[in-house]
Amino acid sequence: MISHKKHMELALKLAEKGKGFTSPNPMVGCIIVKRNSIVGKGYHKKVGEPHAEINALNDAGGKAKDATMYVTLEPCSHWGKTPPCTERIVEAGVREVVIGMKDPNSLVEGYTELKFRGRKTRIGILEKECRKLNEAYTKYIKKKRPFVVVKAAMSLDGKIATRTGDSKYITSRAARKYVHKLRAELDAVMVGINTVLKDDPYLTVRLVKGRDPIKIVVDSKLRMPLNARVLKDPSKLIIATTRKANKSKIKKLQQKGVNVLVIDVKQGRVDLQKLMKALGKLEITSIMIEGGAVLNSAVIKSGIVDKILFFLAPSVIGSGLGAIGDLGITKVGKSIQLKHSSSKKIGKDILVEGYL
């Protein structure tokens, strides 16, 4: 069992190499072991490219015969953009298949198929770690909506800016670098129009190597300035607005190449549940919200948030702008409790993460 876990750990490390490139597919890693030596490795590098199992089988060649395959996610058993992986596994003569987790996609029956084809098969090795790696994919497959993370950087007393609005920079460069890395790994970054008007952010990954995320701006009345920095790459910008928006301004933005989504109104603003549905249709599987107090409270109240990431700096600001606006909570006993929360140090700051 120890060697099963050890080999699955290696497969997970390989899977992580696909971060930021596989969406809307999952990240998958695979290793092939024979007589306790690794004879083949592979991971899903990019959407549309071969699956991890195929890359590992190609790497192993004839050595795959009578070997054990370790794969972080149940192999596909259906025809999609590529042939079923189970066929190739059987053809290659793999003797045993050890799987990290079941695929949430009901079309995938790889575990059952491989058992039926006479392969020794087991599932659920390092399942918790495998699930965490593909938490966005799992939600997207089950609900056809993106996995939503709220990120905020604040002082110890919960302030994201001073009372004059100064916010650069509360957390250290190490924490900002970590956020840029997350931006490169997730599909999209979302802010409210107030953040654009106040900070004019780039929302890029300047501090790390990686691809820039899609930028989403929630802008109910379409106040977007036509010279905003987020418009530098209009093909990667989505503006969510409502019927209150000026139609000629919508046209102007569309001519620039911006995707303008006109979403129904809820309490005078963009209906966030309907926005998530529309973004799911665009195959956006994960979003990090980097807004201010207004957007943060709106998304939490709307029930679209899955995970919270709070960076705490060892500083105190006093009167200033809070990270989250009014949630209508009047009793401590009714406060929102994070599930499976954990913390770690990043530079001089502390990152607290948990699930709603």
Short mmCIF file of C-alpha atoms in Angstrom, two decimals:
data_model
loop_
_atom_site.label_atom_id
_atom_site.label_comp_id
_atom_site.label_asym_id
_atom_site.label_seq_id
_atom_site.Cartn_x
_atom_site.Cartn_y
_atom_site.Cartn_z
CA MET A 1 0.00 0.00 0.00
CA ILE A 2 2.90 2.36 0.82
CA SER A 3 4.31 1.97 -2.69
CA HIS A 4 0.80 2.61 -4.12
CA LYS A 5 0.70 5.93 -2.26
CA LYS A 6 4.28 6.79 -3.20
CA HIS A 7 3.60 6.16 -6.89
CA MET A 8 0.31 8.08 -6.78
CA GLU A 9 2.17 11.05 -5.22
CA LEU A 10 4.48 11.06 -8.25
CA ALA A 11 1.47 10.91 -10.60
CA LEU A 12 -0.09 13.89 -8.75
CA LYS A 13 3.13 15.91 -9.12
CA LEU A 14 3.05 15.21 -12.86
CA ALA A 15 -0.64 16.18 -13.08
CA GLU A 16 0.14 19.58 -11.53
CA LYS A 17 2.35 20.44 -14.52
CA GLY A 18 -0.85 20.88 -16.54
CA LYS A 19 -2.16 23.67 -14.25
CA GLY A 20 -3.61 26.51 -16.28
CA PHE A 21 -3.58 24.65 -19.61
CA THR A 22 -6.09 21.77 -19.45
CA SER A 23 -9.42 23.58 -18.77
CA PRO A 24 -12.20 22.57 -19.34
CA ASN A 25 -10.50 19.17 -19.05
CA PRO A 26 -9.09 17.90 -15.74
CA MET A 27 -5.41 17.78 -14.76
CA VAL A 28 -4.25 14.17 -14.87
CA GLY A 29 -0.91 12.49 -14.19
CA CYS A 30 0.06 8.90 -14.94
CA ILE A 31 3.06 6.66 -14.28
CA ILE A 32 3.69 3.08 -15.35
CA VAL A 33 5.67 0.85 -12.99
CA LYS A 34 7.27 -2.53 -13.69
CA ARG A 35 9.30 -4.49 -11.13
CA ASN A 36 9.31 -1.38 -8.94
CA SER A 37 10.91 0.82 -11.65
CA ILE A 38 9.11 3.62 -13.48
CA VAL A 39 9.03 2.69 -17.16
CA GLY A 40 6.66 5.40 -18.43
CA LYS A 41 5.29 8.79 -17.36
CA GLY A 42 2.83 11.25 -18.82
CA TYR A 43 0.43 14.04 -17.97
CA HIS A 44 -2.36 15.87 -19.78
CA LYS A 45 -0.43 18.85 -21.13
CA LYS A 46 -3.12 20.87 -22.84
CA VAL A 47 -6.79 20.67 -23.81
CA GLY A 48 -7.11 18.88 -27.16
CA GLU A 49 -3.81 17.00 -26.70
CA PRO A 50 -3.46 13.30 -25.72
CA HIS A 51 -4.55 12.23 -22.25
CA ALA A 52 -2.01 11.41 -19.52
CA GLU A 53 -2.43 7.64 -19.94
CA ILE A 54 -1.64 7.80 -23.68
CA ASN A 55 1.48 9.90 -23.06
CA ALA A 56 2.64 7.44 -20.38
CA LEU A 57 1.94 4.39 -22.63
CA ASN A 58 3.84 6.02 -25.51
CA ASP A 59 6.73 6.68 -23.11
CA ALA A 60 6.74 3.07 -21.84
CA GLY A 61 6.40 1.39 -25.25
CA GLY A 62 6.61 -2.43 -24.98
CA LYS A 63 7.54 -2.21 -21.27
CA ALA A 64 3.86 -1.46 -20.46
CA LYS A 65 3.06 -5.18 -20.88
CA ASP A 66 2.33 -6.75 -17.46
CA ALA A 67 3.07 -3.42 -15.73
CA THR A 68 1.03 -1.44 -13.16
CA MET A 69 -0.42 1.92 -14.17
CA TYR A 70 -1.05 4.68 -11.61
CA VAL A 71 -3.41 7.40 -12.78
CA THR A 72 -4.86 10.26 -10.70
CA LEU A 73 -8.30 10.19 -12.38
CA GLU A 74 -10.40 7.34 -13.75
CA PRO A 75 -9.40 6.67 -17.39
CA CYS A 76 -11.98 7.63 -20.03
CA SER A 77 -13.98 4.81 -21.59
CA HIS A 78 -15.91 6.76 -24.23
CA TRP A 79 -15.18 8.42 -27.55
CA GLY A 80 -14.75 12.16 -27.10
CA LYS A 81 -12.21 14.37 -28.87
CA THR A 82 -9.89 11.36 -28.51
CA PRO A 83 -10.41 7.55 -28.50
CA PRO A 84 -11.07 5.86 -25.13
CA CYS A 85 -7.96 5.43 -22.96
CA THR A 86 -9.25 2.10 -21.65
CA GLU A 87 -8.80 0.56 -25.13
CA ARG A 88 -5.15 1.59 -25.29
CA ILE A 89 -4.51 0.35 -21.73
CA VAL A 90 -5.92 -3.09 -22.59
CA GLU A 91 -4.08 -3.23 -25.96
CA ALA A 92 -0.78 -2.39 -24.25
CA GLY A 93 -1.20 -5.36 -21.90
CA VAL A 94 -1.14 -3.37 -18.64
CA ARG A 95 -1.80 -5.86 -15.83
CA GLU A 96 -3.05 -3.62 -13.02
CA VAL A 97 -4.56 -0.09 -12.91
CA VAL A 98 -4.51 1.96 -9.69
CA ILE A 99 -6.80 5.02 -9.83
CA GLY A 100 -6.82 8.07 -7.56
CA MET A 101 -10.45 9.15 -7.92
CA LYS A 102 -13.62 8.45 -9.90
CA ASP A 103 -14.34 10.86 -12.75
CA PRO A 104 -17.44 12.97 -11.87
CA ASN A 105 -18.44 12.76 -15.56
CA SER A 106 -21.06 10.00 -15.71
CA LEU A 107 -19.96 9.12 -19.28
CA VAL A 108 -16.67 7.86 -17.84
CA GLU A 109 -16.83 4.23 -16.75
CA GLY A 110 -13.14 3.39 -16.97
CA TYR A 111 -12.94 1.57 -13.64
CA THR A 112 -15.86 -0.74 -14.49
CA GLU A 113 -14.68 -1.20 -18.09
CA LEU A 114 -11.13 -2.18 -17.06
CA LYS A 115 -12.47 -4.64 -14.45
CA PHE A 116 -14.79 -6.10 -17.11
CA ARG A 117 -11.78 -6.49 -19.45
CA GLY A 118 -9.98 -8.57 -16.82
CA ARG A 119 -7.59 -5.98 -15.45
CA LYS A 120 -6.80 -5.90 -11.74
CA THR A 121 -8.21 -2.48 -10.78
CA ARG A 122 -8.38 -0.46 -7.58
CA ILE A 123 -9.68 3.06 -6.93
CA GLY A 124 -9.42 5.66 -4.12
CA ILE A 125 -5.66 5.94 -3.57
CA LEU A 126 -4.84 9.48 -2.25
CA GLU A 127 -8.42 10.31 -3.21
CA LYS A 128 -8.57 13.51 -1.07
CA GLU A 129 -5.48 14.97 -2.78
CA CYS A 130 -6.75 13.97 -6.23
CA ARG A 131 -10.11 15.62 -5.51
CA LYS A 132 -8.50 18.87 -4.36
CA LEU A 133 -6.41 19.06 -7.52
CA ASN A 134 -9.53 18.88 -9.71
CA GLU A 135 -12.08 20.63 -7.48
CA ALA A 136 -12.88 23.16 -10.23
CA TYR A 137 -13.35 20.44 -12.88
CA THR A 138 -15.62 18.45 -10.54
CA LYS A 139 -17.95 21.40 -9.89
CA TYR A 140 -18.01 22.34 -13.57
CA ILE A 141 -18.90 18.80 -14.67
CA LYS A 142 -21.63 18.42 -12.05
CA LYS A 143 -23.19 21.90 -12.17
CA LYS A 144 -21.97 23.36 -15.50
CA ARG A 145 -20.86 26.44 -13.55
CA PRO A 146 -17.40 27.71 -12.63
CA PHE A 147 -15.68 27.04 -9.31
CA VAL A 148 -15.49 30.44 -7.56
CA VAL A 149 -12.69 31.60 -5.26
CA VAL A 150 -12.83 34.92 -3.37
CA LYS A 151 -9.37 36.37 -2.70
CA ALA A 152 -8.61 39.34 -0.47
CA ALA A 153 -5.40 40.83 0.94
CA MET A 154 -5.87 42.65 4.22
CA SER A 155 -4.30 43.93 7.42
CA LEU A 156 -4.72 41.99 10.68
CA ASP A 157 -7.77 44.12 11.46
CA GLY A 158 -9.41 43.17 8.15
CA LYS A 159 -8.77 46.32 6.13
CA ILE A 160 -8.04 46.23 2.37
CA ALA A 161 -7.29 49.97 2.16
CA THR A 162 -6.81 53.00 4.40
CA ARG A 163 -9.64 55.55 4.83
CA THR A 164 -8.14 57.57 1.94
CA GLY A 165 -8.35 54.50 -0.31
CA ASP A 166 -4.62 53.69 -0.37
CA SER A 167 -4.09 49.95 -0.77
CA LYS A 168 -0.67 49.49 -2.44
CA TYR A 169 0.57 47.21 -1.04
CA ILE A 170 -0.79 45.71 2.14
CA THR A 171 0.76 42.29 1.59
CA SER A 172 4.32 41.39 0.60
CA ARG A 173 5.70 40.74 -2.86
CA ALA A 174 5.77 37.00 -2.02
CA ALA A 175 1.98 37.05 -1.48
CA ARG A 176 1.41 39.05 -4.67
CA LYS A 177 3.57 36.60 -6.61
CA TYR A 178 1.47 33.75 -5.20
CA VAL A 179 -1.72 35.51 -6.43
CA HIS A 180 -0.22 35.96 -9.91
CA LYS A 181 0.59 32.23 -9.94
CA LEU A 182 -3.07 31.50 -9.06
CA ARG A 183 -4.21 33.83 -11.84
CA ALA A 184 -2.14 31.82 -14.31
CA GLU A 185 -3.70 28.56 -13.06
CA LEU A 186 -7.37 29.59 -13.01
CA ASP A 187 -9.45 30.41 -16.09
CA ALA A 188 -10.55 33.91 -15.12
CA VAL A 189 -10.22 36.81 -12.69
CA MET A 190 -13.29 38.85 -11.81
CA VAL A 191 -13.61 42.38 -10.39
CA GLY A 192 -16.37 44.96 -10.04
CA ILE A 193 -16.41 48.23 -11.97
CA ASN A 194 -15.51 50.14 -8.76
CA THR A 195 -12.12 48.38 -8.69
CA VAL A 196 -11.51 49.32 -12.35
CA LEU A 197 -12.45 52.99 -11.73
CA LYS A 198 -10.39 53.25 -8.52
CA ASP A 199 -7.27 51.13 -9.25
CA ASP A 200 -7.26 50.64 -13.06
CA PRO A 201 -5.69 47.17 -12.56
CA TYR A 202 -3.90 45.10 -15.22
CA LEU A 203 -5.10 41.72 -13.80
CA THR A 204 -2.16 40.01 -15.54
CA VAL A 205 0.54 37.63 -14.31
CA ARG A 206 3.43 40.10 -14.46
CA LEU A 207 5.28 38.58 -11.48
CA VAL A 208 5.38 34.99 -12.78
CA LYS A 209 5.68 33.05 -16.02
CA GLY A 210 2.32 31.86 -17.29
CA ARG A 211 -0.69 32.74 -19.35
CA ASP A 212 -2.88 35.72 -18.50
CA PRO A 213 -6.38 34.82 -17.32
CA ILE A 214 -9.62 35.98 -18.92
CA LYS A 215 -10.72 39.20 -17.19
CA ILE A 216 -14.36 39.58 -16.14
CA VAL A 217 -15.75 42.94 -15.02
CA VAL A 218 -19.18 43.19 -13.39
CA ASP A 219 -20.46 46.55 -14.62
CA SER A 220 -24.27 46.89 -14.30
CA LYS A 221 -24.48 50.38 -15.84
CA LEU A 222 -21.51 50.00 -18.21
CA ARG A 223 -19.33 52.72 -16.71
CA MET A 224 -16.18 51.09 -18.17
CA PRO A 225 -13.69 53.77 -19.31
CA LEU A 226 -12.62 53.10 -22.92
CA ASN A 227 -8.96 53.64 -21.95
CA ALA A 228 -8.94 51.18 -18.98
CA ARG A 229 -5.94 48.86 -18.73
CA VAL A 230 -8.16 45.75 -18.83
CA LEU A 231 -9.01 46.78 -22.42
CA LYS A 232 -5.38 46.32 -23.53
CA ASP A 233 -6.24 42.79 -24.67
CA PRO A 234 -9.98 43.07 -25.50
CA SER A 235 -10.22 39.48 -26.75
CA LYS A 236 -9.59 38.33 -23.14
CA LEU A 237 -12.15 40.66 -21.56
CA ILE A 238 -15.75 39.84 -20.63
CA ILE A 239 -17.99 42.63 -19.35
CA ALA A 240 -21.16 41.57 -17.54
CA THR A 241 -23.76 44.31 -17.76
CA THR A 242 -27.55 44.74 -17.80
CA ARG A 243 -30.20 46.31 -20.01
CA LYS A 244 -29.45 49.61 -18.24
CA ALA A 245 -26.26 49.83 -20.34
CA ASN A 246 -25.92 52.36 -23.16
CA LYS A 247 -26.45 50.38 -26.40
CA SER A 248 -23.99 52.41 -28.48
CA LYS A 249 -21.30 51.87 -25.80
CA ILE A 250 -22.00 48.11 -25.94
CA LYS A 251 -21.44 48.26 -29.73
CA LYS A 252 -18.21 50.26 -29.32
CA LEU A 253 -16.82 47.67 -26.88
CA GLN A 254 -17.92 44.77 -29.10
CA GLN A 255 -16.16 46.37 -32.08
CA LYS A 256 -12.97 46.44 -30.01
CA GLY A 257 -13.38 42.67 -29.52
CA VAL A 258 -14.82 42.64 -25.99
CA ASN A 259 -17.40 39.97 -25.11
CA VAL A 260 -20.28 41.97 -23.56
CA LEU A 261 -22.82 39.79 -21.73
CA VAL A 262 -26.20 41.41 -21.03
CA ILE A 263 -27.46 39.62 -17.92
CA ASP A 264 -30.82 39.91 -16.14
CA VAL A 265 -31.07 42.28 -13.19
CA LYS A 266 -31.47 41.20 -9.56
CA GLN A 267 -32.00 43.96 -6.98
CA GLY A 268 -30.75 46.56 -9.45
CA ARG A 269 -27.51 44.73 -10.32
CA VAL A 270 -26.23 41.89 -12.49
CA ASP A 271 -27.84 38.61 -11.36
CA LEU A 272 -24.71 36.74 -10.29
CA GLN A 273 -26.30 33.26 -10.45
CA LYS A 274 -27.31 33.90 -14.08
CA LEU A 275 -23.85 35.30 -14.82
CA MET A 276 -22.26 32.05 -13.56
CA LYS A 277 -24.57 30.06 -15.83
CA ALA A 278 -23.55 32.21 -18.83
CA LEU A 279 -19.84 31.84 -17.96
CA GLY A 280 -20.28 28.06 -17.65
CA LYS A 281 -21.64 28.02 -21.21
CA LEU A 282 -18.40 29.74 -22.28
CA GLU A 283 -16.48 26.78 -20.73
CA ILE A 284 -15.01 28.91 -17.94
CA THR A 285 -14.44 26.38 -15.16
CA SER A 286 -12.76 28.53 -12.48
CA ILE A 287 -12.83 32.18 -11.39
CA MET A 288 -10.91 34.14 -8.78
CA ILE A 289 -12.78 37.19 -7.53
CA GLU A 290 -10.44 40.03 -6.60
CA GLY A 291 -13.01 42.71 -5.90
CA GLY A 292 -13.66 45.17 -3.13
CA ALA A 293 -16.12 45.09 -0.23
CA VAL A 294 -19.21 45.61 -2.44
CA LEU A 295 -18.55 42.76 -4.90
CA ASN A 296 -17.22 40.44 -2.16
CA SER A 297 -20.39 40.77 -0.08
CA ALA A 298 -22.62 40.47 -3.17
CA VAL A 299 -21.00 37.22 -4.36
CA ILE A 300 -21.08 35.65 -0.89
CA LYS A 301 -24.76 36.60 -0.40
CA SER A 302 -25.65 35.26 -3.88
CA GLY A 303 -24.33 31.78 -2.95
CA ILE A 304 -21.90 31.43 -5.88
CA VAL A 305 -18.69 31.23 -3.79
CA ASP A 306 -16.96 27.89 -3.18
CA LYS A 307 -13.69 28.90 -1.56
CA ILE A 308 -12.14 31.84 0.28
CA LEU A 309 -8.45 32.85 0.26
CA PHE A 310 -7.55 35.60 2.73
CA PHE A 311 -4.02 36.94 2.94
CA LEU A 312 -3.33 38.54 6.33
CA ALA A 313 -0.44 40.99 6.66
CA PRO A 314 1.15 41.55 10.09
CA SER A 315 -0.03 45.17 10.14
CA VAL A 316 -2.85 47.23 11.66
CA ILE A 317 -4.61 50.03 9.72
CA GLY A 318 -7.48 51.13 11.97
CA SER A 319 -10.22 53.13 10.23
CA GLY A 320 -10.27 52.01 6.62
CA LEU A 321 -12.07 49.93 4.05
CA GLY A 322 -13.14 46.44 5.10
CA ALA A 323 -12.71 43.36 2.92
CA ILE A 324 -16.39 42.43 2.89
CA GLY A 325 -19.45 44.70 3.00
CA ASP A 326 -22.72 44.09 4.85
CA LEU A 327 -23.87 40.47 4.85
CA GLY A 328 -26.91 41.19 7.02
CA ILE A 329 -25.45 39.21 9.93
CA THR A 330 -26.59 40.55 13.33
CA LYS A 331 -25.53 37.70 15.63
CA VAL A 332 -22.09 36.10 15.95
CA GLY A 333 -23.78 32.69 16.01
CA LYS A 334 -25.08 33.33 12.48
CA SER A 335 -21.64 34.19 11.06
CA ILE A 336 -20.38 32.25 8.06
CA GLN A 337 -18.14 29.39 9.14
CA LEU A 338 -15.40 28.15 6.84
CA LYS A 339 -15.17 24.39 6.31
CA HIS A 340 -11.87 22.48 6.02
CA SER A 341 -9.94 25.67 6.77
CA SER A 342 -6.14 25.73 6.83
CA SER A 343 -3.39 28.34 6.99
CA LYS A 344 0.19 28.70 5.80
CA LYS A 345 2.88 31.35 5.78
CA ILE A 346 3.70 33.11 2.51
CA GLY A 347 6.60 35.50 2.95
CA LYS A 348 5.73 37.57 6.02
CA ASP A 349 1.98 37.11 5.46
CA ILE A 350 -0.43 34.35 6.44
CA LEU A 351 -2.79 32.75 3.91
CA VAL A 352 -6.04 31.39 5.40
CA GLU A 353 -8.12 29.26 3.08
CA GLY A 354 -11.40 27.45 3.52
CA TYR A 355 -14.61 26.41 1.80
CA LEU A 356 -18.13 27.80 2.13
#
